[in-house]
Every structure is written in C-alpha cells, then in structure tokens.
Amino acid sequence: MIPTLLALAFAFPLPSLKPDHVRSAVVAAVPKLLAGATGHAEQKTCFACHNQATPALALRAARDRRIEVSEKFFDAQAEHIAGFLATNKENFRAGRGTGGQAATAGYALYTLELAGYKPDDTTTAVAEYLLKFQPNRDHWATTSNRPPTEASHFTTTYLAIRALKVWGAKTDREQIDKRIENARTWLIKTTTKDTEDRVFQLLAMKEADVGEKELSSASWELLKTQRADGGWGQLDSLGSDAYATGSALYALHSAGGLKVDSPAYSAGVSFLIKTQLKDGTWQVKSRSKPFQPYYESGFPHEKDQFISISASGWATAALVAAMGK
C-alpha cells in the first residue's frame, strides 16, 4: 500500500464479509452485463462505451478469476467494435474522428485491448488520430458533456495515453513520448473537481509513470472522499452510488496500490454488496440529457440503463478484485 493511504485505510471498522458473498455477487452480475453488451452490438452498428467498455473490463476480470464467460463473447465484441472503427477509418486518418472524438476512440481501443484484439491498419489509424488530436494542448480534452462517463478531461487523457502506449506505431514513439510527457505535467498540476476526475487522474498518472509522491497524493485525494457508508458519490451533492464507488475502488487498487483486504476497500465492497439488486445489477440515476433514440439493450432500468450498466461494470470489476486470485 502507498504509505500516505495507510492512515485512512484503517478509518473504517472491518466489515464482516465472506469470500462466498463476494463471488456470489459477481456471478449474479455477469448475465446482465453479457446481455447489455451483446444486446447493443446486435441492435446498433456504433460502439457504446457505456454498454461495452466497462462491462468488458468486468467480464474479462471475472473470466480471469475462473467465472464462466465465453471467449466467444469477447470475439464478437471485438468484431463489432473493429467493424465500427473500420467504417470510420478514413475519417480517423483525416483527423475528423467520429462522434465523441477522442473519448470514443480511446474507449473503443481500450475495449479491443480487453477483448484480445490484434493491431491492424484500423487500430493504427485510430491511434494516429489520438496522437494528432488537439496537438497544441498538454492533455486530451473531452468534446462531450455527458456526465459522468464523457465529461472529464482526465478520462479522455487516460484513455488516450493508454491507447497510444498499447496501439501506437513504433515509428511514432518519439512523438508519443513527448505527448505523454506533456500530459504528465498537466496531470500533476491540474485540480480535480469530482470523483470522475479523481479516478481518472489517478489512473492516468499511473499510466504516465508519474513519481510515487504525486501518485500517492492523487490516491489520497480520492480515498479521503469515501463516505461513512463505505461508498463514494459522483458529486459532493449526490449520495453514494455504484458508479462512483466501483470506479474509485478499481482506481485505488489498480493504480493506487490499496490492498483489497484493507478496511477502506472492504467498506466499499460491503456498500456494493448491500446495494446490489436481486437481478444482479445496480441502478444509478442518469445525469445526462438523452440525445439518441431510446432502445432496450437487454440491460434493465429503462432510461437509466446506460449509466447503470456502466456502474454495474465498475462495481463488478471492484468486487472481482476483492475475490483474490
């Protein structure tokens, strides 16, 4: 554990959680995540970060812990996403991108990574687009305002850094390193305003290889906003929910080094298990104004389904980590 997390990590009494409870919660969540991701791909030609990216993160983690998720699911998701990107390949090469711009491109490449997709000329075109996007900035700015998923410059910056490190061409390595170096400075000096910012600042800092001092400070800023119920809220004015809690736990563990058996992590896990619904999902109210025609993806909660499936993905990923190896 990062040293500065030590004090707060023991601020909560250790909840009584049995490993079987955590595993059962994960197993219950898997079918609905599969249904929502598959249902979107069956109905739409576009890529959807909410229905595909975070569910893929959770389902890949679950499969790695020997919970049944067919590899065919990831193959089908990769085929759908790669097809969407290929259709827009010339737009990426021309610097025009697609709807959602860098956020969509970054989330799409991240989901392909989770699906085990291999680099090709399409992924190279998308990575080059991200490299050249907003070249005069020291970060990647979001062009959308659909909170929480597409409203933070930190989110877009993390996705771009990750994509360039994984998918960037070797011939562009010098330019990639320079952009990441500039982003590293921006990440350290820029103030966060909400949980989404703090989560993705921490993830991006880890990806950009900042120093331990800066990483520890960012971890502390996120950890200290944990509530008495063990959860996190998207905003200070909102109650704790599965989206903020799952994403915070995921970032603190994977990037901040918070141990899953620490009281703070266990308190977050307890919150997630207590708030999981009988169908295995978590419902979170949408804060974004709808602009797409309504459709049923196969995930419940009607007009809250997009944020709820993303929340359920984050929550499941956080719970999988608590299962151990």
Coordinates of C-alpha atoms in Angstrom, one line a residue:
M1 CA 0.0 0.0 0.0
I2 CA 1.2 3.5 -0.8
P3 CA 2.3 5.0 2.6
T4 CA 0.0 8.0 2.7
L5 CA -3.0 5.8 2.3
L6 CA -2.2 3.9 5.5
A7 CA -3.9 6.3 7.9
L8 CA -7.2 6.4 6.1
A9 CA -7.1 2.7 5.3
F10 CA -7.9 2.0 8.9
A11 CA -10.5 4.6 9.4
F12 CA -13.3 2.1 8.9
P13 CA -14.2 -0.9 11.1
L14 CA -13.6 -4.0 9.1
P15 CA -16.9 -5.3 7.7
S16 CA -17.7 -9.0 8.1
L17 CA -17.6 -10.3 4.5
K18 CA -17.3 -13.9 3.4
P19 CA -15.5 -14.7 0.2
D20 CA -18.5 -16.6 -1.0
H21 CA -20.7 -13.5 -0.7
V22 CA -18.3 -11.5 -3.0
R23 CA -18.1 -14.3 -5.5
S24 CA -21.9 -14.7 -5.5
A25 CA -22.4 -11.0 -6.2
V26 CA -20.0 -11.2 -9.2
V27 CA -21.7 -14.4 -10.5
A28 CA -25.1 -12.6 -10.2
A29 CA -23.9 -9.6 -12.1
V30 CA -22.4 -11.4 -15.1
P31 CA -25.5 -12.4 -17.1
K32 CA -26.9 -8.9 -17.2
L33 CA -23.6 -7.4 -18.2
L34 CA -23.4 -10.0 -21.0
A35 CA -26.9 -9.3 -22.1
G36 CA -26.4 -5.5 -22.2
A37 CA -23.2 -5.6 -24.1
T38 CA -24.4 -8.3 -26.6
G39 CA -27.8 -6.6 -27.0
H40 CA -26.2 -3.3 -28.0
A41 CA -24.0 -5.0 -30.6
E42 CA -26.9 -6.9 -32.0
Q43 CA -29.0 -3.7 -32.5
K44 CA -26.5 -0.9 -33.3
T45 CA -23.6 -0.5 -35.6
C46 CA -21.9 2.0 -33.4
F47 CA -19.6 1.4 -30.4
A48 CA -21.1 2.3 -27.0
C49 CA -18.6 3.0 -24.2
H50 CA -21.3 2.5 -21.5
N51 CA -22.6 -0.8 -22.8
Q52 CA -19.3 -2.3 -24.0
A53 CA -16.2 -0.8 -22.4
T54 CA -16.8 -1.1 -18.6
P55 CA -18.8 -4.4 -19.0
A56 CA -15.8 -5.8 -20.9
L57 CA -13.5 -4.7 -18.1
A58 CA -15.6 -6.5 -15.5
L59 CA -16.2 -9.6 -17.6
R60 CA -12.5 -10.0 -18.6
A61 CA -11.6 -9.8 -14.9
A62 CA -14.3 -12.3 -14.0
R63 CA -13.1 -14.8 -16.6
D64 CA -9.6 -14.4 -15.3
R65 CA -10.9 -15.5 -11.9
R66 CA -12.5 -18.6 -13.5
I67 CA -16.0 -17.3 -13.6
E68 CA -17.7 -18.6 -16.7
V69 CA -17.6 -16.0 -19.5
S70 CA -17.2 -17.4 -23.0
E71 CA -14.2 -16.2 -25.0
K72 CA -16.7 -16.0 -27.9
F73 CA -18.3 -13.0 -26.2
F74 CA -15.0 -11.1 -26.5
D75 CA -14.5 -12.2 -30.1
A76 CA -18.0 -10.9 -31.0
Q77 CA -17.5 -7.6 -29.2
A78 CA -14.1 -7.1 -30.9
E79 CA -15.6 -7.9 -34.3
H80 CA -18.4 -5.3 -33.7
I81 CA -16.1 -2.6 -32.5
A82 CA -13.4 -3.2 -35.1
G83 CA -16.1 -3.0 -37.8
F84 CA -17.3 0.3 -36.4
L85 CA -13.8 1.7 -36.4
A86 CA -13.0 0.4 -39.9
T87 CA -16.1 2.1 -41.3
N88 CA -14.8 5.4 -40.0
K89 CA -11.1 4.7 -40.8
E90 CA -10.7 7.4 -43.4
N91 CA -12.3 9.9 -41.0
F92 CA -9.7 9.0 -38.4
R93 CA -6.9 9.3 -40.9
A94 CA -8.2 12.7 -41.9
G95 CA -8.3 13.8 -38.3
R96 CA -12.1 14.1 -38.2
G97 CA -12.7 11.1 -36.0
T98 CA -16.3 10.2 -35.1
G99 CA -18.9 11.1 -32.5
G100 CA -17.4 11.6 -29.1
Q101 CA -14.0 12.2 -30.7
A102 CA -11.0 11.2 -28.5
A103 CA -13.2 9.7 -25.8
T104 CA -15.0 7.3 -28.2
A105 CA -11.7 6.4 -29.9
G106 CA -9.9 5.8 -26.6
Y107 CA -12.7 3.7 -25.1
A108 CA -13.0 1.7 -28.3
L109 CA -9.3 0.8 -28.4
Y110 CA -9.4 0.0 -24.6
T111 CA -12.3 -2.4 -25.2
L112 CA -10.4 -4.0 -28.1
E113 CA -7.4 -4.4 -25.8
L114 CA -9.6 -6.2 -23.2
A115 CA -11.1 -8.4 -26.0
G116 CA -7.6 -9.5 -27.0
Y117 CA -7.8 -7.9 -30.5
K118 CA -4.5 -7.7 -32.5
P119 CA -3.2 -4.5 -34.1
D120 CA -4.1 -3.8 -37.7
D121 CA -4.3 -0.8 -40.0
T122 CA -7.5 0.3 -38.4
T123 CA -6.2 0.5 -34.9
T124 CA -3.1 2.2 -36.2
A125 CA -5.3 4.8 -37.8
V126 CA -7.2 5.4 -34.6
A127 CA -4.0 5.6 -32.6
E128 CA -2.5 8.1 -35.0
Y129 CA -5.7 10.2 -34.8
L130 CA -5.3 10.3 -31.0
L131 CA -1.7 11.3 -31.3
K132 CA -2.6 14.2 -33.6
F133 CA -5.8 15.2 -31.8
Q134 CA -5.6 18.7 -30.2
P135 CA -1.8 18.9 -30.8
N136 CA -1.4 22.2 -29.1
R137 CA -2.8 21.0 -25.8
D138 CA -0.9 19.4 -23.0
H139 CA -3.8 16.9 -22.5
W140 CA -6.7 15.5 -24.3
A141 CA -9.9 17.5 -23.7
T142 CA -13.3 15.9 -23.9
T143 CA -15.7 17.3 -26.5
S144 CA -18.8 15.9 -24.9
N145 CA -20.8 16.8 -21.8
R146 CA -22.5 13.5 -20.8
P147 CA -21.6 13.1 -17.1
P148 CA -20.0 11.2 -15.6
T149 CA -18.6 9.0 -18.4
E150 CA -18.0 11.6 -21.1
A151 CA -17.4 14.8 -19.2
S152 CA -13.9 14.8 -17.8
H153 CA -10.7 15.8 -19.4
F154 CA -8.9 13.4 -17.1
T155 CA -11.0 10.5 -18.5
T156 CA -10.1 11.3 -22.1
T157 CA -6.5 11.9 -21.2
Y158 CA -6.2 8.5 -19.5
L159 CA -7.8 6.7 -22.5
A160 CA -5.5 8.5 -25.0
I161 CA -2.3 7.7 -23.0
R162 CA -3.3 4.1 -22.6
A163 CA -4.3 3.7 -26.3
L164 CA -1.0 5.3 -27.5
K165 CA 1.1 3.0 -25.3
V166 CA -0.7 -0.1 -26.4
W167 CA -1.6 0.7 -30.1
G168 CA 0.8 3.5 -31.1
A169 CA 3.1 2.8 -34.1
K170 CA 6.8 2.3 -33.2
T171 CA 7.7 4.9 -35.8
D172 CA 5.7 7.5 -33.7
R173 CA 7.3 6.6 -30.4
E174 CA 9.2 9.9 -30.1
Q175 CA 6.0 11.9 -30.6
I176 CA 4.0 9.7 -28.3
D177 CA 6.6 10.0 -25.5
K178 CA 6.5 13.8 -25.9
R179 CA 2.7 14.0 -25.7
I180 CA 2.7 11.8 -22.6
E181 CA 5.4 13.9 -21.0
N182 CA 3.3 17.0 -21.5
A183 CA 0.2 15.2 -20.2
R184 CA 2.2 14.1 -17.2
T185 CA 2.9 17.7 -16.2
W186 CA -0.8 18.6 -16.8
L187 CA -2.0 15.7 -14.6
I188 CA 0.2 16.8 -11.7
K189 CA -0.7 20.5 -11.7
T190 CA -4.4 20.3 -12.6
T191 CA -7.0 20.4 -9.8
T192 CA -9.8 17.8 -9.8
K193 CA -13.5 18.7 -9.2
D194 CA -15.3 15.4 -8.7
T195 CA -14.9 11.7 -8.4
E196 CA -14.7 11.0 -12.1
D197 CA -11.8 13.5 -12.3
R198 CA -10.0 12.0 -9.3
V199 CA -10.5 8.4 -10.5
F200 CA -9.1 9.1 -13.9
Q201 CA -6.4 11.4 -12.7
L202 CA -5.1 8.5 -10.7
L203 CA -5.4 6.0 -13.5
A204 CA -3.7 8.4 -15.9
M205 CA -0.9 9.2 -13.6
K206 CA -0.1 5.5 -13.2
E207 CA -0.2 5.1 -17.0
A208 CA 2.0 8.1 -17.5
D209 CA 4.6 6.9 -14.9
V210 CA 4.5 9.9 -12.5
G211 CA 6.6 9.8 -9.4
E212 CA 5.5 7.9 -6.2
K213 CA 4.9 11.2 -4.4
E214 CA 2.5 12.5 -7.0
L215 CA 0.7 9.2 -7.3
S216 CA 0.4 8.9 -3.5
S217 CA -1.1 12.4 -3.3
A218 CA -3.7 11.7 -6.0
S219 CA -4.6 8.4 -4.3
W220 CA -5.1 10.3 -1.0
E221 CA -7.3 12.9 -2.7
L222 CA -9.6 10.1 -3.9
L223 CA -9.5 7.9 -0.8
K224 CA -10.3 10.7 1.6
T225 CA -13.7 11.4 -0.1
Q226 CA -15.0 7.9 0.9
R227 CA -18.3 8.3 2.8
A228 CA -19.3 6.8 6.2
D229 CA -21.4 4.3 4.3
G230 CA -18.3 3.0 2.6
G231 CA -19.2 4.4 -0.8
W232 CA -18.4 7.4 -3.0
G233 CA -20.7 9.9 -4.7
Q234 CA -20.2 11.2 -8.2
L235 CA -20.5 14.7 -6.8
D236 CA -20.3 16.1 -3.3
S237 CA -24.0 17.0 -3.5
L238 CA -25.0 13.4 -4.5
G239 CA -25.3 10.3 -2.4
S240 CA -23.0 7.3 -2.8
D241 CA -23.6 5.1 -5.8
A242 CA -22.2 2.0 -7.6
Y243 CA -20.6 4.0 -10.4
A244 CA -18.5 6.3 -8.2
T245 CA -17.8 3.5 -5.7
G246 CA -16.8 0.9 -8.2
S247 CA -14.6 3.2 -10.2
A248 CA -13.0 4.6 -7.1
L249 CA -12.2 1.2 -5.7
Y250 CA -10.9 0.0 -9.1
A251 CA -8.5 3.0 -9.4
L252 CA -7.3 2.9 -5.8
H253 CA -6.4 -0.8 -6.1
S254 CA -5.1 -1.0 -9.6
A255 CA -3.3 2.4 -9.7
G256 CA -3.0 3.5 -6.1
G257 CA -1.9 0.2 -4.5
L258 CA -4.7 0.0 -2.0
K259 CA -5.0 -3.6 -0.8
V260 CA -8.3 -5.3 -1.2
D261 CA -8.2 -6.6 2.4
S262 CA -7.8 -3.1 3.8
P263 CA -10.8 -1.8 5.9
A264 CA -11.4 1.0 3.4
Y265 CA -11.6 -1.3 0.4
S266 CA -13.7 -3.8 2.4
A267 CA -16.1 -1.0 3.4
G268 CA -16.5 -0.1 -0.3
V269 CA -17.2 -3.8 -1.1
S270 CA -19.7 -4.0 1.7
F271 CA -21.5 -1.0 0.2
L272 CA -21.6 -2.6 -3.2
I273 CA -23.0 -5.9 -2.0
K274 CA -25.7 -4.1 0.1
T275 CA -26.8 -2.0 -2.8
Q276 CA -26.8 -4.8 -5.5
L277 CA -30.3 -5.6 -6.6
K278 CA -31.8 -9.0 -6.8
D279 CA -31.3 -9.3 -10.5
G280 CA -27.5 -8.8 -10.0
T281 CA -27.4 -5.2 -11.2
W282 CA -27.0 -1.7 -9.7
Q283 CA -29.3 1.1 -10.6
V284 CA -27.9 4.7 -10.9
K285 CA -29.9 7.7 -12.0
S286 CA -28.8 9.3 -15.2
R287 CA -27.5 12.9 -15.2
S288 CA -27.1 13.2 -18.9
K289 CA -29.6 14.7 -21.3
P290 CA -30.7 12.0 -23.8
F291 CA -29.9 12.7 -27.5
Q292 CA -30.2 9.2 -29.0
P293 CA -33.5 7.4 -29.8
Y294 CA -34.4 5.2 -26.9
Y295 CA -33.9 1.5 -27.2
E296 CA -33.8 -1.5 -24.9
S297 CA -30.3 -3.0 -24.9
G298 CA -31.1 -6.1 -22.8
F299 CA -30.0 -4.4 -19.6
P300 CA -32.7 -3.2 -17.1
H301 CA -33.5 0.2 -15.7
E302 CA -35.0 1.7 -18.8
K303 CA -33.9 5.3 -19.2
D304 CA -31.2 4.8 -16.6
Q305 CA -29.8 1.7 -18.3
F306 CA -26.7 3.3 -19.8
I307 CA -25.3 4.7 -16.6
S308 CA -26.5 1.7 -14.7
I309 CA -24.7 -0.9 -16.9
S310 CA -21.5 1.2 -16.7
A311 CA -22.0 1.4 -12.9
S312 CA -22.6 -2.3 -12.7
G313 CA -19.4 -2.9 -14.7
W314 CA -17.3 -0.8 -12.4
A315 CA -18.9 -2.4 -9.3
T316 CA -18.3 -5.9 -10.6
A317 CA -14.7 -5.2 -11.5
A318 CA -14.1 -3.9 -8.0
L319 CA -15.7 -7.0 -6.5
V320 CA -13.7 -9.3 -8.7
A321 CA -10.5 -7.8 -7.3
A322 CA -11.8 -8.5 -3.7
M323 CA -12.1 -12.2 -4.6
G324 CA -8.3 -12.5 -4.8
K325 CA -6.6 -14.9 -7.1

